[in-house]
């Protein structure tokens, strides 16, 4: 899939995400109109990025624990009470629930927009361009590179357990699961040692080669930060005017 959002350099999108989330978090919960504008801008960005609504809604399930917490707030919070559909709810709890839901949902959608339009390698390249310590970039690079390898090992171990009669669900099988996890850890550690020795023998000095030599142009920075800078203006307006 390709779109204008996909073509924006990763470092621009990472900074845009950080600035946007900072603006959203700093906005008072009572400024309902501001959150409406934030949501409209995100929806416009999702449409421009050509992301299917089903993909966005499916990834939003990561927010479920925050939703449950927010729904409990009106019942457990203290302070003045208000009657809503026959239920006595805390006024501060209702506002707090709205605060958690609105800011959490906007932040998650913004993160989904970044992850869905930027590949793992591009994200690492963007972090590198933003001067993230090279050691962290190397760790993240190896994690992305070998995640599928470890996942395949885990899949083969599960098949091996099931072929020997393991069906799960009983406390007696926890020992087998724990043993499998330990064996997977040892196997991954030994693989890491072998990979490190192989890299050292090929001239590795502790710093990975640059993933990308090209930066972002001024036009790309302006395009990528348009929504985030607008969000900052909205947040400052709310703070100054107090709407």
Tab-separated table of N, CA and C in Angstrom, residues 94-185:
chain	number	residue	atom	x	y	z
A	94	UNK	N	-16.874	10.709	36.121
A	94	UNK	CA	-17.333	10.774	34.729
A	94	UNK	C	-16.351	11.575	33.881
A	95	UNK	N	-15.905	12.716	34.431
A	95	UNK	CA	-14.940	13.537	33.694
A	95	UNK	C	-13.603	12.801	33.547
A	96	UNK	N	-13.213	12.085	34.603
A	96	UNK	CA	-11.974	11.313	34.524
A	96	UNK	C	-12.066	10.186	33.505
A	97	UNK	N	-13.232	9.539	33.443
A	97	UNK	CA	-13.425	8.475	32.457
A	97	UNK	C	-13.339	9.027	31.040
A	98	UNK	N	-13.982	10.183	30.827
A	98	UNK	CA	-13.888	10.820	29.521
A	98	UNK	C	-12.438	11.192	29.194
A	99	UNK	N	-11.714	11.675	30.178
A	99	UNK	CA	-10.314	12.068	29.977
A	99	UNK	C	-9.470	10.876	29.532
A	100	UNK	N	-9.650	9.739	30.213
A	100	UNK	CA	-8.880	8.541	29.876
A	100	UNK	C	-9.259	8.013	28.496
A	101	UNK	N	-10.574	7.941	28.232
A	101	UNK	CA	-11.028	7.390	26.960
A	101	UNK	C	-10.607	8.261	25.781
A	102	UNK	N	-10.823	9.577	25.911
A	102	UNK	CA	-10.528	10.474	24.796
A	102	UNK	C	-9.033	10.508	24.487
A	103	UNK	N	-8.229	10.763	25.508
A	103	UNK	CA	-6.795	10.884	25.270
A	103	UNK	C	-6.164	9.548	24.904
A	104	UNK	N	-6.621	8.476	25.562
A	104	UNK	CA	-6.077	7.160	25.242
A	104	UNK	C	-6.407	6.733	23.827
A	105	UNK	N	-7.655	6.937	23.412
A	105	UNK	CA	-8.068	6.535	22.067
A	105	UNK	C	-7.332	7.336	20.996
A	106	UNK	N	-7.226	8.643	21.187
A	106	UNK	CA	-6.515	9.473	20.214
A	106	UNK	C	-5.045	9.070	20.112
A	107	UNK	N	-4.414	8.813	21.260
A	107	UNK	CA	-3.018	8.396	21.240
A	107	UNK	C	-2.815	7.055	20.559
A	108	UNK	N	-3.720	6.107	20.813
A	108	UNK	CA	-3.599	4.786	20.196
A	108	UNK	C	-3.805	4.871	18.684
A	109	UNK	N	-4.793	5.651	18.245
A	109	UNK	CA	-5.025	5.791	16.802
A	109	UNK	C	-3.817	6.430	16.124
A	110	UNK	N	-3.226	7.433	16.773
A	110	UNK	CA	-2.030	8.058	16.208
A	110	UNK	C	-0.884	7.049	16.100
A	111	UNK	N	-0.731	6.203	17.116
A	111	UNK	CA	0.314	5.177	17.076
A	111	UNK	C	0.020	4.136	15.998
A	112	UNK	N	-1.260	3.788	15.828
A	112	UNK	CA	-1.639	2.844	14.769
A	112	UNK	C	-1.311	3.428	13.404
A	113	UNK	N	-1.573	4.708	13.251
A	113	UNK	CA	-1.266	5.382	11.980
A	113	UNK	C	0.231	5.297	11.673
A	114	UNK	N	1.058	5.474	12.693
A	114	UNK	CA	2.503	5.374	12.494
A	114	UNK	C	2.920	3.949	12.150
A	115	UNK	N	2.451	2.979	12.927
A	115	UNK	CA	2.884	1.598	12.724
A	115	UNK	C	2.368	1.013	11.415
A	116	UNK	N	1.179	1.439	10.983
A	116	UNK	CA	0.589	0.877	9.773
A	116	UNK	C	1.166	1.482	8.495
A	117	UNK	N	1.810	2.623	8.612
A	117	UNK	CA	2.355	3.284	7.420
A	117	UNK	C	3.879	3.293	7.395
A	118	UNK	N	4.511	2.635	8.369
A	118	UNK	CA	5.976	2.648	8.464
A	118	UNK	C	6.471	1.246	8.772
A	119	UNK	N	7.347	0.724	7.957
A	119	UNK	CA	7.900	-0.603	8.190
A	119	UNK	C	8.889	-0.614	9.347
A	120	UNK	N	9.151	-1.790	9.920
A	120	UNK	CA	10.091	-1.887	11.049
A	120	UNK	C	11.472	-1.327	10.725
A	121	UNK	N	11.980	-1.635	9.549
A	121	UNK	CA	13.303	-1.123	9.175
A	121	UNK	C	13.288	0.397	9.062
A	122	UNK	N	12.197	0.943	8.515
A	122	UNK	CA	12.091	2.397	8.392
A	122	UNK	C	12.004	3.058	9.761
A	123	UNK	N	11.303	2.406	10.690
A	123	UNK	CA	11.233	2.944	12.045
A	123	UNK	C	12.616	2.993	12.686
A	124	UNK	N	13.377	1.919	12.515
A	124	UNK	CA	14.737	1.901	13.063
A	124	UNK	C	15.596	2.981	12.414
A	125	UNK	N	15.433	3.151	11.107
A	125	UNK	CA	16.179	4.187	10.412
A	125	UNK	C	15.799	5.570	10.926
A	126	UNK	N	14.500	5.760	11.185
A	126	UNK	CA	14.058	7.044	11.717
A	126	UNK	C	14.608	7.320	13.098
A	127	UNK	N	14.611	6.303	13.960
A	127	UNK	CA	15.179	6.472	15.299
A	127	UNK	C	16.672	6.780	15.225
A	128	UNK	N	17.330	6.148	14.263
A	128	UNK	CA	18.759	6.408	14.068
A	128	UNK	C	18.988	7.849	13.616
A	129	UNK	N	18.140	8.334	12.714
A	129	UNK	CA	18.267	9.710	12.241
A	129	UNK	C	17.980	10.715	13.352
A	130	UNK	N	17.182	10.295	14.351
A	130	UNK	CA	16.868	11.169	15.490
A	130	UNK	C	17.908	11.056	16.607
A	131	UNK	N	19.015	10.405	16.303
A	131	UNK	CA	20.155	10.299	17.215
A	131	UNK	C	19.859	9.434	18.450
A	132	UNK	N	19.016	8.418	18.272
A	132	UNK	CA	18.866	7.441	19.349
A	132	UNK	C	20.196	6.716	19.521
A	133	UNK	N	20.624	6.423	20.765
A	133	UNK	CA	21.907	5.742	20.958
A	133	UNK	C	22.042	4.508	20.073
A	134	UNK	N	23.217	4.369	19.466
A	134	UNK	CA	23.438	3.290	18.505
A	134	UNK	C	23.245	1.909	19.127
A	135	UNK	N	23.551	1.788	20.423
A	135	UNK	CA	23.368	0.487	21.086
A	135	UNK	C	21.900	0.093	21.115
A	136	UNK	N	21.027	1.051	21.416
A	136	UNK	CA	19.593	0.763	21.433
A	136	UNK	C	19.088	0.430	20.035
A	137	UNK	N	19.581	1.146	19.035
A	137	UNK	CA	19.173	0.854	17.660
A	137	UNK	C	19.592	-0.560	17.279
A	138	UNK	N	20.807	-0.966	17.677
A	138	UNK	CA	21.278	-2.319	17.372
A	138	UNK	C	20.419	-3.365	18.068
A	139	UNK	N	20.066	-3.122	19.342
A	139	UNK	CA	19.229	-4.077	20.085
A	139	UNK	C	17.866	-4.219	19.422
A	140	UNK	N	17.251	-3.084	19.068
A	140	UNK	CA	15.949	-3.119	18.410
A	140	UNK	C	16.039	-3.799	17.050
A	141	UNK	N	17.142	-3.562	16.338
A	141	UNK	CA	17.323	-4.178	15.031
A	141	UNK	C	17.399	-5.695	15.140
A	142	UNK	N	18.167	-6.193	16.105
A	142	UNK	CA	18.261	-7.640	16.297
A	142	UNK	C	16.921	-8.218	16.756
A	143	UNK	N	16.208	-7.483	17.589
A	143	UNK	CA	14.912	-7.968	18.067
A	143	UNK	C	13.942	-8.146	16.901
A	144	UNK	N	13.894	-7.149	16.012
A	144	UNK	CA	13.019	-7.247	14.844
A	144	UNK	C	13.466	-8.366	13.917
A	145	UNK	N	14.778	-8.490	13.748
A	145	UNK	CA	15.318	-9.469	12.797
A	145	UNK	C	15.080	-10.902	13.259
A	146	UNK	N	15.188	-11.144	14.577
A	146	UNK	CA	15.128	-12.517	15.078
A	146	UNK	C	13.814	-12.858	15.776
A	147	UNK	N	12.851	-11.940	15.755
A	147	UNK	CA	11.561	-12.241	16.361
A	147	UNK	C	10.892	-13.427	15.661
A	148	UNK	N	10.956	-13.446	14.337
A	148	UNK	CA	10.334	-14.542	13.592
A	148	UNK	C	11.057	-15.863	13.846
A	149	UNK	N	12.384	-15.802	14.037
A	149	UNK	CA	13.146	-17.021	14.304
A	149	UNK	C	12.735	-17.634	15.646
A	150	UNK	N	12.639	-16.794	16.675
A	150	UNK	CA	12.218	-17.278	17.994
A	150	UNK	C	10.770	-17.760	17.943
A	151	UNK	N	9.943	-17.053	17.184
A	151	UNK	CA	8.542	-17.470	17.051
A	151	UNK	C	8.440	-18.843	16.393
A	152	UNK	N	9.275	-19.094	15.382
A	152	UNK	CA	9.272	-20.411	14.731
A	152	UNK	C	9.729	-21.493	15.701
A	153	UNK	N	10.737	-21.206	16.527
A	153	UNK	CA	11.176	-22.171	17.540
A	153	UNK	C	10.040	-22.506	18.501
A	154	UNK	N	9.328	-21.479	18.930
A	154	UNK	CA	8.209	-21.687	19.850
A	154	UNK	C	7.124	-22.533	19.201
A	155	UNK	N	6.869	-22.297	17.921
A	155	UNK	CA	5.859	-23.078	17.199
A	155	UNK	C	6.263	-24.542	17.095
A	156	UNK	N	7.527	-24.799	16.786
A	156	UNK	CA	7.992	-26.187	16.687
A	156	UNK	C	7.947	-26.886	18.045
A	157	UNK	N	8.271	-26.177	19.119
A	157	UNK	CA	8.207	-26.778	20.453
A	157	UNK	C	6.767	-27.109	20.829
A	158	UNK	N	5.816	-26.245	20.434
A	158	UNK	CA	4.407	-26.528	20.728
A	158	UNK	C	3.945	-27.781	19.989
A	159	UNK	N	4.363	-27.921	18.722
A	159	UNK	CA	3.997	-29.117	17.957
A	159	UNK	C	4.606	-30.365	18.591
A	160	UNK	N	5.853	-30.240	19.052
A	160	UNK	CA	6.513	-31.384	19.691
A	160	UNK	C	5.777	-31.795	20.972
A	161	UNK	N	5.334	-30.816	21.773
A	161	UNK	CA	4.594	-31.149	23.001
A	161	UNK	C	3.285	-31.844	22.664
A	162	UNK	N	2.559	-31.311	21.681
A	162	UNK	CA	1.266	-31.893	21.343
A	162	UNK	C	1.405	-33.289	20.753
A	163	UNK	N	2.494	-33.536	20.021
A	163	UNK	CA	2.712	-34.871	19.459
A	163	UNK	C	3.020	-35.902	20.535
A	164	UNK	N	3.381	-35.422	21.726
A	164	UNK	CA	3.659	-36.325	22.851
A	164	UNK	C	2.503	-36.383	23.850
A	165	UNK	N	1.336	-35.901	23.416
A	165	UNK	CA	0.139	-36.042	24.239
A	165	UNK	C	-0.223	-34.844	25.082
A	166	UNK	N	0.511	-33.748	24.963
A	166	UNK	CA	0.194	-32.554	25.752
A	166	UNK	C	-1.020	-31.853	25.159
A	167	UNK	N	-2.009	-31.554	26.014
A	167	UNK	CA	-3.190	-30.823	25.552
A	167	UNK	C	-3.493	-29.601	26.398
A	168	UNK	N	-2.681	-29.339	27.416
A	168	UNK	CA	-2.851	-28.128	28.224
A	168	UNK	C	-4.046	-28.205	29.144
A	169	UNK	N	-4.180	-27.158	29.984
A	169	UNK	CA	-5.358	-27.045	30.835
A	169	UNK	C	-5.229	-27.692	32.200
A	170	UNK	N	-4.154	-28.404	32.472
A	170	UNK	CA	-3.978	-29.046	33.773
A	170	UNK	C	-2.721	-28.525	34.459
A	171	UNK	N	-2.814	-28.429	35.786
A	171	UNK	CA	-1.689	-27.875	36.547
A	171	UNK	C	-0.433	-28.730	36.387
A	172	UNK	N	-0.613	-30.034	36.180
A	172	UNK	CA	0.527	-30.915	36.037
A	172	UNK	C	1.353	-30.632	34.799
A	173	UNK	N	0.747	-29.940	33.838
A	173	UNK	CA	1.468	-29.646	32.601
A	173	UNK	C	2.296	-28.368	32.698
A	174	UNK	N	2.148	-27.638	33.794
A	174	UNK	CA	2.912	-26.398	33.941
A	174	UNK	C	4.413	-26.662	33.941
A	175	UNK	N	4.806	-27.804	34.466
A	175	UNK	CA	6.224	-28.146	34.493
A	175	UNK	C	6.768	-28.276	33.074
A	176	UNK	N	5.971	-28.892	32.188
A	176	UNK	CA	6.407	-29.044	30.800
A	176	UNK	C	6.502	-27.691	30.103
A	177	UNK	N	5.524	-26.820	30.379
A	177	UNK	CA	5.541	-25.484	29.773
A	177	UNK	C	6.745	-24.693	30.275
A	178	UNK	N	6.993	-24.753	31.596
A	178	UNK	CA	8.129	-24.034	32.165
A	178	UNK	C	9.445	-24.548	31.593
A	179	UNK	N	9.544	-25.862	31.432
A	179	UNK	CA	10.749	-26.431	30.838
A	179	UNK	C	10.944	-25.973	29.403
A	180	UNK	N	9.832	-25.883	28.661
A	180	UNK	CA	9.918	-25.406	27.287
A	180	UNK	C	10.371	-23.962	27.201
A	181	UNK	N	9.848	-23.125	28.104
A	181	UNK	CA	10.255	-21.715	28.123
A	181	UNK	C	11.738	-21.597	28.450
A	182	UNK	N	12.201	-22.396	29.425
A	182	UNK	CA	13.618	-22.368	29.777
A	182	UNK	C	14.496	-22.828	28.624
A	183	UNK	N	14.067	-23.895	27.938
A	183	UNK	CA	14.849	-24.379	26.794
A	183	UNK	C	14.885	-23.343	25.671
A	184	UNK	N	13.762	-22.647	25.455
A	184	UNK	CA	13.730	-21.611	24.426
A	184	UNK	C	14.672	-20.461	24.765
A	185	UNK	N	14.714	-20.089	26.059
A	185	UNK	CA	15.617	-19.017	26.476
A	185	UNK	C	17.072	-19.413	26.251
